[in-house]
Coordinates of C-alpha atoms in Angstrom, one line a residue:
M1 CA 0.0 0.0 0.0
P2 CA 2.8 2.6 0.6
A3 CA 3.8 2.4 -3.1
L4 CA 0.2 3.2 -4.1
A5 CA 0.1 6.2 -1.7
A6 CA 3.3 7.5 -3.2
V7 CA 1.9 7.2 -6.7
L8 CA -1.4 8.9 -5.7
A9 CA 0.6 11.8 -4.1
L10 CA 2.5 12.3 -7.4
L11 CA -0.8 12.4 -9.4
A12 CA -2.5 14.9 -7.1
A13 CA -2.5 18.5 -8.1
D14 CA -3.1 21.5 -5.8
D15 CA -4.8 24.8 -6.1
F16 CA -3.0 27.8 -4.7
H17 CA -4.9 31.0 -4.0
V18 CA -3.7 34.7 -3.9
S19 CA -5.8 37.5 -2.4
P20 CA -4.9 41.0 -1.4
G21 CA -6.6 40.2 1.9
G22 CA -4.5 37.0 2.4
D23 CA -1.3 36.4 4.3
D24 CA 1.9 35.0 2.9
A25 CA 2.4 33.0 6.0
R26 CA -0.6 30.9 5.2
A27 CA -0.7 27.7 3.2
G28 CA -2.3 29.2 0.1
T29 CA -4.4 26.1 -0.5
S30 CA -7.9 27.7 -0.2
P31 CA -9.5 31.1 -0.4
A32 CA -9.5 31.2 3.4
A33 CA -5.8 30.4 3.5
A34 CA -4.8 32.6 0.5
W35 CA -1.4 34.2 0.1
S36 CA -1.3 37.9 -0.3
T37 CA 1.4 38.6 -2.8
L38 CA 2.6 37.4 -6.2
A39 CA 6.1 37.3 -4.7
R40 CA 4.9 34.5 -2.4
A41 CA 3.3 32.7 -5.3
N42 CA 6.6 33.0 -7.3
A43 CA 8.4 31.3 -4.4
A44 CA 6.1 28.2 -4.5
A45 CA 7.3 25.0 -6.1
L46 CA 4.5 24.3 -8.5
R47 CA 3.9 20.7 -9.8
P48 CA 2.3 19.3 -12.9
G49 CA -1.5 20.0 -12.8
D50 CA -1.3 22.7 -10.1
R51 CA -3.3 25.9 -10.5
L52 CA -2.4 29.3 -9.3
L53 CA -5.6 31.2 -8.7
L54 CA -5.8 35.0 -8.2
E55 CA -8.9 36.5 -6.5
G56 CA -11.3 37.8 -9.2
G57 CA -12.0 41.5 -9.4
K58 CA -8.7 42.4 -7.6
A59 CA -5.5 43.9 -8.9
F60 CA -2.0 42.5 -8.1
E61 CA 1.2 44.4 -8.4
G62 CA 4.3 42.6 -9.7
T63 CA 4.8 39.7 -12.1
I64 CA 4.2 36.0 -12.2
E65 CA 7.4 34.2 -12.8
L66 CA 7.4 30.5 -13.7
E67 CA 10.6 28.6 -14.0
A68 CA 11.1 25.5 -16.2
A69 CA 10.4 23.3 -13.1
D70 CA 7.0 25.1 -12.6
A71 CA 5.7 24.5 -16.1
G72 CA 4.2 21.1 -15.6
T73 CA 3.8 18.8 -18.5
A74 CA 1.9 18.7 -21.7
E75 CA -0.6 16.3 -20.1
K76 CA -0.7 18.2 -16.8
P77 CA 0.2 21.9 -17.3
V78 CA 0.4 24.4 -14.5
T79 CA -2.4 26.9 -15.1
I80 CA -3.0 30.4 -13.9
G81 CA -6.5 31.8 -13.5
S82 CA -9.0 33.6 -11.3
Y83 CA -11.4 32.5 -8.6
G84 CA -14.5 34.1 -7.3
S85 CA -16.2 36.9 -9.2
G86 CA -14.6 38.5 -12.2
R87 CA -11.1 38.5 -13.6
A88 CA -8.0 39.2 -11.6
V89 CA -5.6 41.9 -13.0
V90 CA -1.8 41.7 -12.8
R91 CA -0.1 45.1 -13.0
A92 CA 3.4 44.3 -14.1

């Protein structure tokens, strides 16, 4: 069973949330535990299938920087989007 658990962990993808009302000390794994800055999101090690979600209707200063290791795969790309109402805006 331990081998199966390891395989399932590799297949699992996570959602990470960013909100101006968040806190970079939080886990980022839900709207209630959202990070507050793009700098914190940039520091995260994203895995294939992960999603980086910015709070809709809000503006974020800075840039989103993905390194080769953060890109995911053709079958399981890392995606960036919005959650909640409206689109998020990145002011680079």
